[in-house]
CSV table of C-alpha atoms in Angstrom, one decimal:
chain,number,residue,atom,x,y,z
A,1060,MET,CA,18.9,-21.3,22.1
A,1061,LYS,CA,20.7,-20.9,18.8
A,1062,THR,CA,22.7,-17.7,18.2
A,1063,LEU,CA,23.3,-15.4,15.3
A,1064,LYS,CA,26.6,-13.5,15.8
A,1065,LEU,CA,27.2,-10.3,13.8
A,1066,LYS,CA,30.4,-9.0,12.3
A,1067,PRO,CA,32.2,-6.2,14.1
A,1068,GLY,CA,30.5,-2.8,13.7
A,1069,LYS,CA,27.2,-4.4,12.3
A,1070,GLU,CA,25.3,-4.0,15.5
A,1071,LYS,CA,24.5,-0.3,15.0
A,1072,SER,CA,21.2,-0.6,13.2
A,1073,LEU,CA,19.9,-3.0,15.8
A,1074,GLN,CA,20.9,-0.6,18.5
A,1075,ARG,CA,18.8,2.0,16.7
A,1076,ARG,CA,16.0,-0.7,16.8
A,1077,HIS,CA,15.8,-1.3,13.1
A,1078,PRO,CA,14.1,-4.7,12.8
A,1079,TRP,CA,16.2,-6.3,10.0
A,1080,VAL,CA,19.5,-8.2,10.0
A,1081,PHE,CA,21.0,-8.6,6.5
A,1082,ASP,CA,23.0,-11.6,5.5
A,1083,GLY,CA,26.1,-9.5,5.0
A,1084,ALA,CA,26.1,-8.5,8.6
A,1085,VAL,CA,26.2,-12.1,9.9
A,1086,ALA,CA,29.5,-13.6,11.0
A,1087,LYS,CA,28.3,-17.0,12.0
A,1088,GLY,CA,25.3,-18.9,13.3
A,1089,GLY,CA,21.7,-19.4,12.2
A,1090,GLY,CA,18.8,-21.7,12.7
A,1091,ASP,CA,15.9,-23.5,11.0
A,1092,PRO,CA,13.4,-21.4,8.9
A,1093,GLY,CA,11.4,-19.2,11.3
A,1094,GLU,CA,13.3,-20.4,14.4
A,1095,THR,CA,13.8,-17.8,17.1
A,1096,VAL,CA,17.5,-17.1,17.7
A,1097,ARG,CA,19.5,-14.9,20.0
A,1098,ILE,CA,21.2,-12.1,18.0
A,1099,GLU,CA,24.6,-10.9,19.4
A,1100,SER,CA,27.2,-8.4,18.6
A,1101,ALA,CA,30.8,-9.6,17.7
A,1102,GLN,CA,31.6,-9.1,21.4
A,1103,GLY,CA,28.7,-11.4,22.5
A,1104,GLN,CA,26.4,-8.6,23.7
A,1105,PHE,CA,22.7,-9.3,23.4
A,1106,LEU,CA,21.0,-7.3,20.7
A,1107,ALA,CA,17.6,-8.9,19.9
A,1108,TRP,CA,15.5,-12.0,19.5
A,1109,GLY,CA,14.8,-12.7,15.9
A,1110,ALA,CA,13.3,-15.2,13.5
A,1111,VAL,CA,15.7,-16.7,11.0
A,1112,SER,CA,15.2,-16.8,7.2
A,1113,PRO,CA,18.1,-18.9,6.0
A,1114,THR,CA,17.7,-18.2,2.3
A,1115,SER,CA,16.7,-14.5,2.4
A,1116,LYS,CA,18.9,-11.4,2.1
A,1117,ILE,CA,17.1,-10.4,5.3
A,1118,ARG,CA,18.6,-13.1,7.4
A,1119,ALA,CA,16.6,-12.3,10.5
A,1120,ARG,CA,13.6,-10.2,11.5
A,1121,VAL,CA,13.4,-9.0,15.1
A,1122,TRP,CA,10.7,-10.0,17.4
A,1123,SER,CA,12.0,-8.2,20.5
A,1124,PHE,CA,14.9,-6.1,21.8
A,1125,ASP,CA,14.2,-7.1,25.4
A,1126,GLU,CA,16.6,-9.8,26.6
A,1127,GLN,CA,14.1,-11.0,29.2
A,1128,GLN,CA,11.3,-11.4,26.6
A,1129,ARG,CA,10.1,-15.0,25.9
A,1130,ILE,CA,9.0,-15.5,22.3
A,1131,ASP,CA,6.1,-17.8,22.6
A,1132,SER,CA,2.3,-17.9,21.8
A,1133,SER,CA,1.6,-15.5,24.6
A,1134,PHE,CA,4.0,-13.0,23.1
A,1135,ILE,CA,2.4,-13.3,19.7
A,1136,ARG,CA,-1.1,-12.9,21.0
A,1137,ALA,CA,-0.1,-9.9,23.1
A,1138,ASN,CA,1.4,-8.1,20.1
A,1139,LEU,CA,-1.7,-8.9,18.0
A,1140,SER,CA,-3.9,-7.5,20.7
A,1141,VAL,CA,-1.9,-4.3,20.9
A,1142,SER,CA,-1.9,-3.9,17.1
A,1143,ILE,CA,-5.7,-4.5,16.8
A,1144,SER,CA,-6.5,-2.2,19.8
A,1145,ALA,CA,-4.4,0.6,18.3
A,1146,ARG,CA,-6.8,0.9,15.3
A,1147,GLY,CA,-9.4,2.2,17.8
A,1148,LEU,CA,-7.4,5.4,18.1
A,1149,PHE,CA,-8.6,6.5,14.7
A,1150,ASP,CA,-11.9,7.4,13.2
A,1151,ILE,CA,-11.7,5.0,10.2
A,1152,LYS,CA,-14.6,5.6,7.8
A,1153,SER,CA,-14.8,2.1,6.5
A,1154,ASN,CA,-15.4,-1.5,7.4
A,1155,GLY,CA,-12.1,-2.3,5.7
A,1156,VAL,CA,-9.2,-1.9,8.1
A,1157,ARG,CA,-5.6,-3.0,8.3
A,1158,LEU,CA,-5.2,-4.6,11.7
A,1159,VAL,CA,-1.6,-5.6,11.5
A,1160,HIS,CA,1.1,-3.8,9.4
A,1161,GLY,CA,4.2,-6.0,9.7
A,1162,GLU,CA,7.3,-4.5,11.2
A,1163,SER,CA,5.7,-1.3,12.2
A,1164,ASP,CA,3.4,-3.3,14.5
A,1165,GLY,CA,6.1,-5.4,15.9
A,1166,LEU,CA,5.1,-8.5,13.8
A,1167,PRO,CA,7.5,-8.6,10.9
A,1168,GLY,CA,6.3,-10.2,7.8
A,1169,LEU,CA,2.6,-10.3,8.9
A,1170,VAL,CA,-0.2,-8.3,7.2
A,1171,VAL,CA,-3.8,-8.7,8.4
A,1172,ASP,CA,-6.8,-6.8,6.9
A,1173,ARG,CA,-10.4,-6.9,7.9
A,1174,TYR,CA,-13.1,-6.6,5.3
A,1175,GLY,CA,-16.4,-6.6,7.2
A,1176,ASP,CA,-16.8,-10.1,8.7
A,1177,THR,CA,-13.8,-11.5,6.8
A,1178,LEU,CA,-10.1,-11.4,7.9
A,1179,VAL,CA,-7.4,-11.7,5.2
A,1180,ALA,CA,-3.8,-12.5,6.2
A,1181,GLN,CA,-0.4,-12.6,4.5
A,1182,PHE,CA,2.4,-14.6,6.1
A,1183,LEU,CA,5.4,-13.1,4.3
A,1184,SER,CA,8.3,-14.3,6.4
A,1185,CYS,CA,9.7,-17.6,7.8
A,1186,GLY,CA,8.9,-16.3,11.3
A,1187,THR,CA,5.2,-15.7,10.7
A,1188,GLU,CA,4.9,-18.9,8.8
A,1189,ARG,CA,6.3,-20.9,11.8
A,1190,TRP,CA,3.7,-19.2,14.0
A,1191,LYS,CA,0.8,-19.3,11.5
A,1192,GLN,CA,-1.6,-21.5,13.4
A,1193,VAL,CA,-1.1,-19.6,16.7
A,1194,ILE,CA,-1.6,-16.3,14.8
A,1195,ALA,CA,-4.8,-17.6,13.1
A,1196,ASP,CA,-6.4,-18.7,16.4
A,1197,ALA,CA,-5.5,-15.5,18.2
A,1198,LEU,CA,-6.9,-13.3,15.4
A,1199,LEU,CA,-10.3,-15.0,15.5
A,1200,GLU,CA,-10.3,-14.9,19.3
A,1201,LEU,CA,-9.4,-11.2,19.4
A,1202,THR,CA,-11.8,-10.1,16.7
A,1203,GLY,CA,-14.7,-12.4,17.4
A,1204,LEU,CA,-14.8,-13.4,13.7
A,1205,THR,CA,-14.9,-16.9,12.2
A,1206,ARG,CA,-13.5,-16.4,8.7
A,1207,LEU,CA,-9.8,-16.0,7.9
A,1208,TYR,CA,-8.6,-16.2,4.3
A,1209,GLU,CA,-4.9,-16.6,3.6
A,1210,ARG,CA,-3.3,-14.6,0.7
A,1211,SER,CA,0.4,-15.7,1.1
A,1212,ASP,CA,0.9,-15.4,-2.6
A,1213,ALA,CA,3.2,-12.4,-2.8
A,1214,SER,CA,6.6,-12.8,-4.6
A,1215,VAL,CA,8.5,-12.0,-1.3
A,1216,ARG,CA,7.6,-15.5,-0.1
A,1217,GLU,CA,9.9,-17.0,-2.8
A,1218,LEU,CA,12.8,-14.9,-1.4
A,1219,GLU,CA,12.0,-16.5,2.0
A,1220,GLY,CA,12.2,-20.0,0.4
A,1221,LEU,CA,8.4,-20.4,1.0
A,1222,PRO,CA,5.8,-21.6,-1.5
A,1223,LYS,CA,2.9,-19.3,-2.4
A,1224,VAL,CA,-0.3,-20.3,-0.6
A,1225,SER,CA,-3.9,-19.1,-0.9
A,1226,GLY,CA,-7.2,-20.3,0.6
A,1227,TRP,CA,-9.3,-20.5,3.6
A,1228,LEU,CA,-7.2,-20.9,6.8
A,1229,ARG,CA,-10.3,-20.7,9.1
A,1230,GLY,CA,-13.9,-20.9,8.1
A,1231,GLY,CA,-15.1,-20.7,4.5
A,1232,GLY,CA,-17.8,-19.4,2.2
A,1233,ASP,CA,-18.0,-16.7,-0.4
A,1234,THR,CA,-14.9,-14.6,-1.0
A,1235,ALA,CA,-16.8,-11.7,-2.5
A,1236,VAL,CA,-17.3,-8.8,-0.1
A,1237,VAL,CA,-18.6,-5.2,-0.3
A,1238,LEU,CA,-16.4,-2.6,1.3
A,1239,GLN,CA,-18.1,0.4,2.9
A,1240,GLU,CA,-15.8,3.4,2.5
A,1241,HIS,CA,-16.7,7.0,3.3
A,1242,SER,CA,-19.9,7.7,1.3
A,1243,TRP,CA,-19.5,5.0,-1.2
A,1244,GLN,CA,-19.2,1.2,-1.6
A,1245,LEU,CA,-16.6,-0.9,-3.4
A,1246,ALA,CA,-17.0,-4.6,-4.3
A,1247,LEU,CA,-14.0,-6.8,-4.2
A,1248,ASP,CA,-13.0,-10.5,-4.0
A,1249,VAL,CA,-10.4,-11.3,-1.3
A,1250,ALA,CA,-9.3,-14.4,-3.3
A,1251,GLU,CA,-8.5,-12.5,-6.4
A,1252,GLY,CA,-7.7,-8.9,-5.7
A,1253,HIS,CA,-4.3,-7.3,-5.4
A,1254,LYS,CA,-2.5,-7.6,-2.0
A,1255,THR,CA,-5.2,-8.8,0.3
A,1256,GLY,CA,-8.0,-7.9,-2.0
A,1257,PHE,CA,-7.8,-4.1,-2.2
A,1258,TYR,CA,-5.7,-1.0,-1.6
A,1259,LEU,CA,-6.9,0.1,1.8
A,1260,ASP,CA,-3.8,2.3,2.2
A,1261,GLN,CA,-5.3,4.8,-0.3
A,1262,ARG,CA,-8.6,5.1,1.6
A,1263,ASP,CA,-8.0,8.7,2.8
A,1264,ASN,CA,-6.4,9.7,-0.5
A,1265,ARG,CA,-9.6,8.7,-2.2
A,1266,GLN,CA,-11.5,10.9,0.2
A,1267,ALA,CA,-9.1,13.8,-0.6
A,1268,PHE,CA,-9.9,13.2,-4.3
A,1269,PHE,CA,-13.6,13.3,-3.5
A,1270,GLU,CA,-13.2,16.6,-1.7
A,1271,ALA,CA,-11.3,18.1,-4.6
A,1272,ALA,CA,-13.9,17.0,-7.1
A,1273,ARG,CA,-16.7,18.3,-4.9
A,1274,HIS,CA,-15.0,21.7,-4.5
A,1275,GLY,CA,-13.7,22.1,-8.0
A,1276,GLN,CA,-15.2,22.5,-11.4
A,1277,TRP,CA,-13.8,19.4,-13.0
A,1278,GLN,CA,-15.3,18.3,-16.3
A,1279,GLN,CA,-12.7,15.8,-17.5
A,1280,VAL,CA,-10.9,13.5,-15.1
A,1281,LEU,CA,-8.3,10.8,-15.9
A,1282,ASN,CA,-7.6,7.9,-13.6
A,1283,CYS,CA,-4.5,5.9,-14.6
A,1284,PHE,CA,-3.8,2.4,-13.3
A,1285,CYS,CA,-7.4,2.6,-12.1
A,1286,TYR,CA,-7.6,-1.1,-10.9
A,1287,THR,CA,-11.2,-1.5,-9.8
A,1288,GLY,CA,-12.1,2.2,-10.0
A,1289,GLY,CA,-11.7,3.5,-6.4
A,1290,PHE,CA,-10.6,6.9,-7.5
A,1291,THR,CA,-13.2,6.9,-10.3
A,1292,VAL,CA,-16.0,6.3,-7.8
A,1293,ALA,CA,-14.6,9.0,-5.5
A,1294,ALA,CA,-14.5,11.5,-8.4
A,1295,LEU,CA,-18.1,10.7,-9.5
A,1296,ALA,CA,-19.2,11.0,-5.8
A,1297,GLY,CA,-17.6,14.4,-5.6
A,1298,MET,CA,-19.1,15.6,-8.9
A,1299,ARG,CA,-22.6,14.4,-7.7
A,1300,ALA,CA,-22.2,16.1,-4.3
A,1301,ARG,CA,-21.1,19.4,-6.1
A,1302,SER,CA,-24.1,19.2,-8.5
A,1303,THR,CA,-26.6,18.4,-5.8
A,1304,HIS,CA,-25.4,21.3,-3.7
A,1305,SER,CA,-25.7,23.6,-6.7
A,1306,GLY,CA,-29.1,22.2,-7.8
A,1307,MET,CA,-27.7,20.9,-11.1
A,1308,GLY,CA,-28.9,17.3,-10.8
A,1309,ASN,CA,-26.9,14.1,-10.8
A,1310,GLY,CA,-23.6,15.7,-11.7
A,1311,ALA,CA,-21.7,16.9,-14.7
A,1312,GLY,CA,-18.3,15.6,-15.7
A,1313,HIS,CA,-16.6,12.6,-17.2
A,1314,VAL,CA,-14.0,10.1,-15.9
A,1315,THR,CA,-11.7,8.2,-18.2
A,1316,SER,CA,-10.2,5.2,-16.4
A,1317,ILE,CA,-7.2,3.1,-17.8
A,1318,ASP,CA,-5.9,-0.2,-16.7
A,1319,SER,CA,-4.3,-3.2,-18.5
A,1320,SER,CA,-6.5,-5.7,-16.6
A,1321,GLY,CA,-9.8,-6.5,-18.2
A,1322,PRO,CA,-11.2,-8.2,-15.1
A,1323,ALA,CA,-10.3,-5.2,-13.0
A,1324,LEU,CA,-12.1,-2.9,-15.4
A,1325,ALA,CA,-15.2,-5.1,-15.3
A,1326,LYS,CA,-15.2,-4.7,-11.5
A,1327,GLY,CA,-14.7,-0.9,-11.9
A,1328,ARG,CA,-17.8,-0.7,-14.1
A,1329,ALA,CA,-19.7,-2.8,-11.5
A,1330,ASN,CA,-18.6,-0.4,-8.7
A,1331,VAL,CA,-19.9,2.6,-10.7
A,1332,ALA,CA,-23.3,0.8,-11.0
A,1333,LEU,CA,-23.2,-0.3,-7.3
A,1334,ASN,CA,-23.1,3.4,-6.3
A,1335,GLY,CA,-25.9,4.4,-8.7
A,1336,PHE,CA,-23.7,6.6,-11.0
A,1337,ASP,CA,-24.5,7.1,-14.6
A,1338,ALA,CA,-22.3,4.8,-16.7
A,1339,SER,CA,-22.3,7.4,-19.5
A,1340,GLN,CA,-20.1,9.5,-17.3
A,1341,THR,CA,-17.3,7.0,-17.6
A,1342,THR,CA,-15.0,5.5,-20.2
A,1343,TRP,CA,-13.0,2.4,-19.4
A,1344,LEU,CA,-9.9,1.6,-21.5
A,1345,ASP,CA,-8.1,-1.7,-21.4
A,1346,ALA,CA,-4.8,-0.4,-22.5
A,1347,ASP,CA,-1.2,0.5,-21.7
A,1348,VAL,CA,-1.2,3.7,-19.7
A,1349,ASN,CA,2.0,5.2,-21.2
A,1350,ALA,CA,0.8,4.5,-24.7
A,1351,SER,CA,-2.6,6.0,-23.9
A,1352,LEU,CA,-1.1,9.2,-22.5
A,1353,ARG,CA,1.0,9.7,-25.6
A,1354,GLN,CA,-2.1,9.1,-27.8
A,1355,PHE,CA,-4.1,11.7,-25.8
A,1356,ASP,CA,-1.3,14.2,-26.2
A,1357,ARG,CA,-1.3,13.7,-30.0
A,1358,GLU,CA,-5.1,14.2,-30.0
A,1359,GLY,CA,-4.8,17.4,-28.0
A,1360,ARG,CA,-6.9,16.1,-25.1
A,1361,LYS,CA,-6.7,17.9,-21.7
A,1362,PHE,CA,-7.9,17.0,-18.2
A,1363,ASP,CA,-8.8,19.0,-15.1
A,1364,ALA,CA,-7.6,16.2,-12.8
A,1365,ILE,CA,-5.3,13.2,-13.3
A,1366,VAL,CA,-4.5,10.3,-11.0
A,1367,LEU,CA,-1.2,8.5,-11.5
A,1368,ASP,CA,-1.1,5.5,-9.2
A,1369,PRO,CA,1.3,3.0,-10.9
A,1370,PRO,CA,2.3,-0.4,-9.5
A,1371,LYS,CA,5.5,-0.8,-7.5
A,1372,LEU,CA,8.4,0.1,-9.8
A,1373,ALA,CA,11.3,0.0,-7.3
A,1374,PRO,CA,10.8,-2.6,-4.5
A,1375,THR,CA,14.3,-1.8,-3.2
A,1376,ALA,CA,16.8,1.0,-3.5
A,1377,ALA,CA,18.7,-1.1,-6.0
A,1378,HIS,CA,15.9,-0.6,-8.5
A,1379,ALA,CA,15.6,3.2,-7.8
A,1380,GLU,CA,17.6,4.5,-10.8
A,1381,ARG,CA,15.6,2.6,-13.5
A,1382,ALA,CA,12.3,3.3,-11.7
A,1383,ALA,CA,13.1,7.0,-11.4
A,1384,ARG,CA,13.2,7.2,-15.2
A,1385,ALA,CA,9.9,5.4,-15.5
A,1386,TYR,CA,8.2,7.7,-12.9
A,1387,LYS,CA,9.6,10.8,-14.6
A,1388,ASP,CA,8.3,9.7,-18.0
A,1389,LEU,CA,4.9,8.9,-16.6
A,1390,ASN,CA,4.6,12.2,-14.8
A,1391,ARG,CA,5.9,14.2,-17.7
A,1392,TRP,CA,3.0,13.0,-19.8
A,1393,GLY,CA,0.6,13.7,-17.0
A,1394,PHE,CA,1.7,17.3,-16.8
A,1395,LYS,CA,1.4,17.7,-20.6
A,1396,LEU,CA,-2.2,16.6,-20.4
A,1397,LEU,CA,-3.2,19.0,-17.5
A,1398,ASN,CA,-5.3,22.1,-18.1
A,1399,PRO,CA,-4.0,25.3,-16.4
A,1400,GLY,CA,-5.3,25.0,-12.9
A,1401,GLY,CA,-5.6,21.3,-13.2
A,1402,MET,CA,-4.6,18.9,-10.4
A,1403,LEU,CA,-2.2,16.0,-10.6
A,1404,PHE,CA,-2.6,13.4,-7.9
A,1405,THR,CA,0.6,11.4,-8.3
A,1406,TYR,CA,1.8,8.4,-6.2
A,1407,SER,CA,4.6,6.0,-5.7
A,1408,CYS,CA,4.3,2.8,-3.7
A,1409,SER,CA,7.9,1.9,-4.2
A,1410,GLY,CA,9.9,1.4,-1.1
A,1411,GLY,CA,13.1,2.1,-3.0
A,1412,ILE,CA,11.9,5.6,-3.9
A,1413,GLY,CA,12.0,8.0,-0.9
A,1414,VAL,CA,9.9,11.1,-0.3
A,1415,GLU,CA,12.6,13.5,-1.3
A,1416,LEU,CA,13.6,11.6,-4.4
A,1417,PHE,CA,10.0,11.3,-5.5
A,1418,GLN,CA,9.5,15.1,-5.3
A,1419,LYS,CA,12.7,15.6,-7.4
A,1420,ILE,CA,11.4,13.2,-10.0
A,1421,VAL,CA,8.0,15.0,-10.2
A,1422,ALA,CA,9.7,18.4,-10.3
A,1423,SER,CA,12.0,17.2,-13.2
A,1424,ALA,CA,8.9,15.9,-15.0
A,1425,ALA,CA,7.2,19.2,-14.8
A,1426,LEU,CA,10.3,21.0,-16.0
A,1427,GLU,CA,10.6,18.8,-19.1
A,1428,ALA,CA,6.9,19.2,-19.8
A,1429,GLY,CA,7.2,23.0,-19.6
A,1430,VAL,CA,4.6,23.3,-16.9
A,1431,ASP,CA,4.9,25.6,-13.9
A,1432,ALA,CA,3.4,23.9,-11.0
A,1433,PHE,CA,3.2,23.9,-7.2
A,1434,ILE,CA,2.6,21.3,-4.5
A,1435,THR,CA,-0.6,21.7,-2.4
A,1436,HIS,CA,-0.6,18.5,-0.4
A,1437,ARG,CA,1.7,15.6,0.6
A,1438,LEU,CA,-0.1,12.3,0.9
A,1439,GLY,CA,0.7,8.9,2.4
A,1440,GLY,CA,-0.9,5.8,3.7
A,1441,ALA,CA,-4.0,5.8,5.9
A,1442,PRO,CA,-3.4,5.8,9.7
A,1443,ASP,CA,-4.0,2.1,10.0
A,1444,HIS,CA,-0.8,1.6,7.9
A,1445,PRO,CA,1.6,3.1,10.5
A,1446,VAL,CA,5.3,3.7,9.9
A,1447,GLY,CA,7.6,2.7,12.8
A,1448,LEU,CA,10.0,5.5,13.7
A,1449,PRO,CA,13.1,3.2,13.4
A,1450,PHE,CA,11.8,1.6,10.2
A,1451,PRO,CA,11.7,4.2,7.4
A,1452,GLU,CA,11.3,1.4,4.8
A,1453,GLY,CA,7.7,1.2,6.1
A,1454,GLU,CA,6.9,4.5,4.4
A,1455,TYR,CA,6.4,2.9,1.0
A,1456,LEU,CA,3.3,5.0,-0.2
A,1457,LYS,CA,3.9,8.6,-0.9
A,1458,GLY,CA,1.9,11.0,-2.9
A,1459,LEU,CA,1.8,14.6,-4.1
A,1460,VAL,CA,-1.1,16.8,-5.2
A,1461,VAL,CA,0.4,19.2,-7.7
A,1462,VAL,CA,-1.4,22.1,-9.4
A,1463,ALA,CA,-0.5,23.4,-12.8
A,1464,ARG,CA,-0.3,27.2,-12.3
A,1465,PRO,CA,-3.4,28.9,-13.7
A,1466,ARG,CA,-3.0,31.4,-16.4
A,1467,ALA,CA,-3.3,35.1,-15.6
């Protein structure tokens, strides 16, 4: 068994069960890509078993902290079984579920989502790449499914020295699926969509948006970085539920959705039709969000609810300062466009922006916009996207619901 020996004093994070070993902590040793190695302190004390990534800044990712543990196909299958079984602890209102969430499920670099009868997997580390065929077979055995599509096309693969790969790993057929979520449906294509095809992590936040729309008196809603319109559909569903309850018909209100992807907007329009909503209640803008917000401000437009769900701006802490400026600018414009009593649902999916920093950014944006506001809810990923206690980096998605203080 090959060994990775750490520099003096670099064992502390592993002793706290953090699953990463950075290249700067390594004194000597290594292995082939994905090979399991024994990780030791400078004094030769066993710390963990990990998979080596020779070209990555994360030089090793931990499989186990148990010295007696054997890292083999039985270990991989057992961890997959535990991860999949854990999803049964939650009442997930969807046929789209994250079954494996990387490090937080003890399977670093592996993401597996289920969309109905289709599994989609991302193998994002040398370790999971080395065990790919074992993982694929075990996933089908444990779920009873026959279709597994690989979406190992994320940029992190390049950091691992791995090529991007997409395509059927097991089975085949149509890559288009319809996601059942809460009281609505969302069509997607696992071969083309972001991540594994969709943002399952926002499932419960879309439900929260629906509830706010159902309870409120929203007439004008703005969905920024709308992708395929998940929050748009949730808002329309809430408006319809409110109007049905009050006997006012199909629902009043209008949703303006902005994204810079024409194909995503086309799918958004299709999702509105799929759920039987009136297309005249929507406007879809193929445009830059920041430029659109500035234009709306010049036009004097106001909104009762705004969603700001930008792409990842700070993948690591090294990018945090520049990303913080971008987040503040975006939220400042959001606050400027809110009616008194309006609600801002603002998110960051950047791992390099922590919860406290994100609140400070949003607070600074409100101050610069001249808006007095308060937080009503803190939001995060759905429960099938767990955060391991020793792995705070897993809490990448954070959100705030902020209300512009109503006038007296």
